[in-house]
mmCIF file of C-alpha atoms in Angstrom:
data_model
loop_
_atom_site.group_PDB
_atom_site.id
_atom_site.type_symbol
_atom_site.label_atom_id
_atom_site.label_comp_id
_atom_site.label_asym_id
_atom_site.label_seq_id
_atom_site.Cartn_x
_atom_site.Cartn_y
_atom_site.Cartn_z
ATOM 1 C CA UNK A 7 -30.825 -23.075 -16.705
ATOM 2 C CA UNK A 8 -27.663 -21.304 -17.889
ATOM 3 C CA UNK A 9 -27.779 -18.748 -15.076
ATOM 4 C CA UNK A 10 -28.077 -21.450 -12.430
ATOM 5 C CA UNK A 11 -25.162 -23.324 -13.998
ATOM 6 C CA UNK A 12 -22.982 -20.215 -13.881
ATOM 7 C CA UNK A 13 -23.907 -19.568 -10.252
ATOM 8 C CA UNK A 14 -22.717 -23.055 -9.321
ATOM 9 C CA UNK A 15 -19.346 -22.581 -11.002
ATOM 10 C CA UNK A 16 -16.581 -21.450 -8.719
ATOM 11 C CA UNK A 17 -14.750 -18.447 -10.156
ATOM 12 C CA UNK A 18 -11.123 -19.610 -9.790
ATOM 13 C CA UNK A 19 -8.610 -16.821 -9.367
ATOM 14 C CA UNK A 20 -6.459 -15.392 -6.660
ATOM 15 C CA UNK A 21 -6.979 -11.703 -7.430
ATOM 16 C CA UNK A 22 -3.326 -10.660 -7.653
ATOM 17 C CA UNK A 23 -2.222 -7.765 -9.807
ATOM 18 C CA UNK A 24 0.419 -9.067 -12.179
ATOM 19 C CA UNK A 25 2.524 -6.801 -14.338
ATOM 20 C CA UNK A 26 3.081 -7.814 -17.933
ATOM 21 C CA UNK A 27 6.803 -7.499 -17.187
ATOM 22 C CA UNK A 28 6.553 -10.257 -14.559
ATOM 23 C CA UNK A 29 4.044 -12.487 -16.344
ATOM 24 C CA UNK A 30 5.114 -15.825 -17.729
ATOM 25 C CA UNK A 31 1.754 -16.942 -19.157
ATOM 26 C CA UNK A 32 -1.099 -14.867 -20.583
ATOM 27 C CA UNK A 33 -4.487 -16.096 -21.727
ATOM 28 C CA UNK A 34 -7.100 -14.258 -23.709
ATOM 29 C CA UNK A 35 -10.662 -14.884 -24.810
ATOM 30 C CA UNK A 36 -11.976 -13.319 -27.994
ATOM 31 C CA UNK A 37 -15.175 -13.273 -30.004
ATOM 32 C CA UNK A 38 -14.643 -13.941 -33.722
ATOM 33 C CA UNK A 39 -17.602 -11.724 -34.627
ATOM 34 C CA UNK A 40 -15.986 -8.558 -33.244
ATOM 35 C CA UNK A 41 -14.834 -6.138 -35.917
ATOM 36 C CA UNK A 42 -11.042 -5.842 -36.041
ATOM 37 C CA UNK A 43 -10.364 -8.765 -33.737
ATOM 38 C CA UNK A 44 -7.883 -10.368 -36.166
ATOM 39 C CA UNK A 45 -5.615 -7.325 -36.191
ATOM 40 C CA UNK A 46 -5.922 -6.922 -32.433
ATOM 41 C CA UNK A 47 -4.951 -10.548 -31.806
ATOM 42 C CA UNK A 48 -1.984 -10.247 -34.165
ATOM 43 C CA UNK A 49 -0.815 -7.156 -32.259
ATOM 44 C CA UNK A 50 -1.266 -8.853 -28.878
ATOM 45 C CA UNK A 51 0.636 -11.950 -30.008
ATOM 46 C CA UNK A 52 3.463 -9.792 -31.345
ATOM 47 C CA UNK A 53 3.738 -7.946 -28.017
ATOM 48 C CA UNK A 54 3.709 -11.180 -26.011
ATOM 49 C CA UNK A 55 6.327 -12.810 -28.237
ATOM 50 C CA UNK A 56 8.588 -9.736 -27.915
ATOM 51 C CA UNK A 57 8.499 -10.227 -24.161
ATOM 52 C CA UNK A 58 8.934 -14.038 -24.423
ATOM 53 C CA UNK A 59 5.611 -14.638 -22.658
ATOM 54 C CA UNK A 60 3.778 -17.900 -23.257
ATOM 55 C CA UNK A 61 0.188 -17.394 -24.357
ATOM 56 C CA UNK A 62 -2.987 -19.239 -25.193
ATOM 57 C CA UNK A 63 -6.100 -17.846 -26.722
ATOM 58 C CA UNK A 64 -9.662 -19.046 -26.887
ATOM 59 C CA UNK A 65 -11.731 -17.846 -29.829
ATOM 60 C CA UNK A 66 -15.499 -18.184 -29.716
ATOM 61 C CA UNK A 67 -17.335 -18.275 -33.017
ATOM 62 C CA UNK A 68 -21.022 -18.394 -32.183
ATOM 63 C CA UNK A 69 -22.201 -17.638 -35.678
ATOM 64 C CA UNK A 70 -22.656 -20.037 -38.548
ATOM 65 C CA UNK A 71 -19.972 -18.197 -40.529
ATOM 66 C CA UNK A 72 -16.409 -19.533 -40.485
ATOM 67 C CA UNK A 73 -13.629 -17.466 -38.943
ATOM 68 C CA UNK A 74 -11.936 -15.414 -41.627
ATOM 69 C CA UNK A 75 -9.103 -13.925 -39.555
ATOM 70 C CA UNK A 76 -5.909 -15.670 -40.668
ATOM 71 C CA UNK A 77 -4.065 -14.711 -37.465
ATOM 72 C CA UNK A 78 -6.657 -16.600 -35.454
ATOM 73 C CA UNK A 79 -6.832 -19.696 -37.614
ATOM 74 C CA UNK A 80 -3.103 -20.077 -38.205
ATOM 75 C CA UNK A 81 -1.872 -19.835 -34.606
ATOM 76 C CA UNK A 82 -1.397 -23.180 -32.849
ATOM 77 C CA UNK A 83 -1.807 -21.328 -29.534
ATOM 78 C CA UNK A 84 -5.395 -20.326 -30.196
ATOM 79 C CA UNK A 85 -8.282 -22.742 -29.780
ATOM 80 C CA UNK A 86 -11.324 -21.990 -31.893
ATOM 81 C CA UNK A 87 -14.745 -23.035 -30.676
ATOM 82 C CA UNK A 88 -17.487 -23.334 -33.246
ATOM 83 C CA UNK A 89 -21.200 -23.628 -32.676
ATOM 84 C CA UNK A 90 -21.103 -27.384 -33.337
ATOM 85 C CA UNK A 91 -18.417 -27.981 -30.691
ATOM 86 C CA UNK A 92 -20.713 -27.550 -27.735
ATOM 87 C CA UNK A 93 -23.626 -29.244 -26.057
ATOM 88 C CA UNK A 94 -27.154 -27.962 -26.571
ATOM 89 C CA UNK A 95 -26.947 -25.852 -23.426
ATOM 90 C CA UNK A 96 -23.859 -24.021 -24.762
ATOM 91 C CA UNK A 97 -21.239 -25.809 -22.676
ATOM 92 C CA UNK A 98 -18.246 -26.581 -24.899
ATOM 93 C CA UNK A 99 -16.925 -30.122 -25.190
ATOM 94 C CA UNK A 100 -14.119 -30.748 -22.706
ATOM 95 C CA UNK A 101 -11.642 -31.950 -25.325
ATOM 96 C CA UNK A 102 -11.928 -28.463 -26.885
ATOM 97 C CA UNK A 103 -11.621 -26.473 -23.652
ATOM 98 C CA UNK A 104 -9.165 -28.563 -21.600
ATOM 99 C CA UNK A 105 -5.923 -27.257 -23.164
ATOM 100 C CA UNK A 106 -6.997 -23.717 -22.275
ATOM 101 C CA UNK A 107 -8.655 -24.381 -18.928
ATOM 102 C CA UNK A 108 -5.848 -26.545 -17.550
ATOM 103 C CA UNK A 109 -3.265 -23.797 -18.082
ATOM 104 C CA UNK A 110 -2.378 -21.527 -15.160
ATOM 105 C CA UNK A 111 -2.301 -17.946 -16.408
ATOM 106 C CA UNK A 112 -0.719 -14.995 -14.678
ATOM 107 C CA UNK A 113 -3.034 -12.694 -16.641
ATOM 108 C CA UNK A 114 -6.318 -13.505 -18.380
ATOM 109 C CA UNK A 115 -7.708 -10.879 -20.752
ATOM 110 C CA UNK A 116 -11.392 -10.942 -21.686
ATOM 111 C CA UNK A 117 -11.905 -9.307 -25.081
ATOM 112 C CA UNK A 118 -15.485 -10.499 -25.620
ATOM 113 C CA UNK A 119 -16.843 -7.016 -25.866
ATOM 114 C CA UNK A 120 -19.385 -5.393 -26.275
ATOM 115 C CA UNK A 121 -21.522 -8.551 -26.089
ATOM 116 C CA UNK A 122 -20.507 -11.617 -24.117
ATOM 117 C CA UNK A 123 -21.974 -15.033 -24.775
ATOM 118 C CA UNK A 124 -22.777 -17.725 -22.255
ATOM 119 C CA UNK A 125 -19.817 -19.732 -23.563
ATOM 120 C CA UNK A 126 -17.396 -16.861 -22.856
ATOM 121 C CA UNK A 127 -18.795 -16.494 -19.348
ATOM 122 C CA UNK A 128 -18.451 -20.239 -18.790
ATOM 123 C CA UNK A 129 -14.811 -20.236 -19.936
ATOM 124 C CA UNK A 130 -13.987 -17.200 -17.777
ATOM 125 C CA UNK A 131 -15.393 -18.803 -14.668
ATOM 126 C CA UNK A 132 -13.552 -22.070 -15.242
ATOM 127 C CA UNK A 133 -10.167 -20.582 -16.208
ATOM 128 C CA UNK A 134 -7.225 -20.479 -13.796
ATOM 129 C CA UNK A 135 -5.792 -16.970 -13.629
ATOM 130 C CA UNK A 136 -4.035 -14.884 -10.999
ATOM 131 C CA UNK A 137 -5.314 -11.642 -12.477
ATOM 132 C CA UNK A 138 -8.211 -10.927 -14.819
ATOM 133 C CA UNK A 139 -8.640 -7.928 -17.073
ATOM 134 C CA UNK A 140 -12.086 -7.073 -18.399
ATOM 135 C CA UNK A 141 -14.097 -4.398 -20.119
ATOM 136 C CA UNK A 142 -16.429 -1.961 -18.345
ATOM 137 C CA UNK A 143 -19.908 -3.465 -18.947
ATOM 138 C CA UNK A 144 -19.052 -6.605 -16.977
ATOM 139 C CA UNK A 145 -18.188 -5.196 -13.569
ATOM 140 C CA UNK A 146 -20.359 -7.803 -11.855
ATOM 141 C CA UNK A 147 -17.654 -10.347 -12.646
ATOM 142 C CA UNK A 148 -15.306 -8.620 -10.224
ATOM 143 C CA UNK A 149 -12.334 -8.360 -12.548
ATOM 144 C CA UNK A 150 -9.065 -7.321 -10.979
ATOM 145 C CA UNK A 151 -8.580 -4.639 -13.629
ATOM 146 C CA UNK A 152 -11.439 -3.017 -15.526
ATOM 147 C CA UNK A 153 -10.914 -1.047 -18.717
ATOM 148 C CA UNK A 154 -13.491 1.659 -19.348
ATOM 149 C CA UNK A 155 -14.377 3.284 -22.626
ATOM 150 C CA UNK A 156 -13.711 7.043 -22.680
ATOM 151 C CA UNK A 157 -17.007 8.921 -22.527
ATOM 152 C CA UNK A 158 -16.073 11.229 -25.377
ATOM 153 C CA UNK A 159 -15.386 8.345 -27.741
ATOM 154 C CA UNK A 160 -18.313 6.774 -29.513
ATOM 155 C CA UNK A 161 -16.469 3.608 -30.463
ATOM 156 C CA UNK A 162 -13.158 2.098 -29.484
ATOM 157 C CA UNK A 163 -11.555 -0.400 -31.813
ATOM 158 C CA UNK A 164 -10.236 -3.769 -30.725
ATOM 159 C CA UNK A 165 -6.661 -2.712 -31.521
ATOM 160 C CA UNK A 166 -6.989 0.435 -29.372
ATOM 161 C CA UNK A 167 -8.402 -1.698 -26.598
ATOM 162 C CA UNK A 168 -5.427 -4.101 -26.754
ATOM 163 C CA UNK A 169 -2.957 -1.207 -26.850
ATOM 164 C CA UNK A 170 -4.576 0.333 -23.763
ATOM 165 C CA UNK A 171 -4.544 -2.990 -21.910
ATOM 166 C CA UNK A 172 -0.868 -3.587 -22.713
ATOM 167 C CA UNK A 173 0.021 -0.036 -21.690
ATOM 168 C CA UNK A 174 -1.828 -0.492 -18.399
ATOM 169 C CA UNK A 175 -0.366 -3.913 -17.674
ATOM 170 C CA UNK A 176 3.186 -2.693 -18.226
ATOM 171 C CA UNK A 177 2.753 0.156 -15.729
ATOM 172 C CA UNK A 178 1.604 -2.081 -12.865
ATOM 173 C CA UNK A 179 4.340 -2.951 -10.370
#
């Protein structure tokens, strides 16, 4: 049922490459269960604020545990979705998602890696973004920019991932 729902959703985006230097609004989707996501979000927010870029984040907490990352909880620009804030089929309530989904982003960064939930996929397909950045395992989504993990590295941390994305987005003209 979830797969058929996702197939019916139109993936809204124009497919333009947007440099971080020219961006006015950036969105990001994160998974609260990822190790080091709090530090990575804090770093990303710091970089966006230095450049005076508006941002909104969407944090998905699919577990029964509460979010313990203070940078995620304390930011008024980050919406947190808990397991109880969605319908039985995993679709989040619209009053939770509307502030994020009704924003037009120049860049949308998907940090739900290495595992992506149905809810993250749903949000990605409904979001309005000119350019989308994603991680290697999800090439079927046809991101505009795909970040790949170096083959020599066993693991890449969330903070390294954010640093690489920012470095890449600042070099695009």
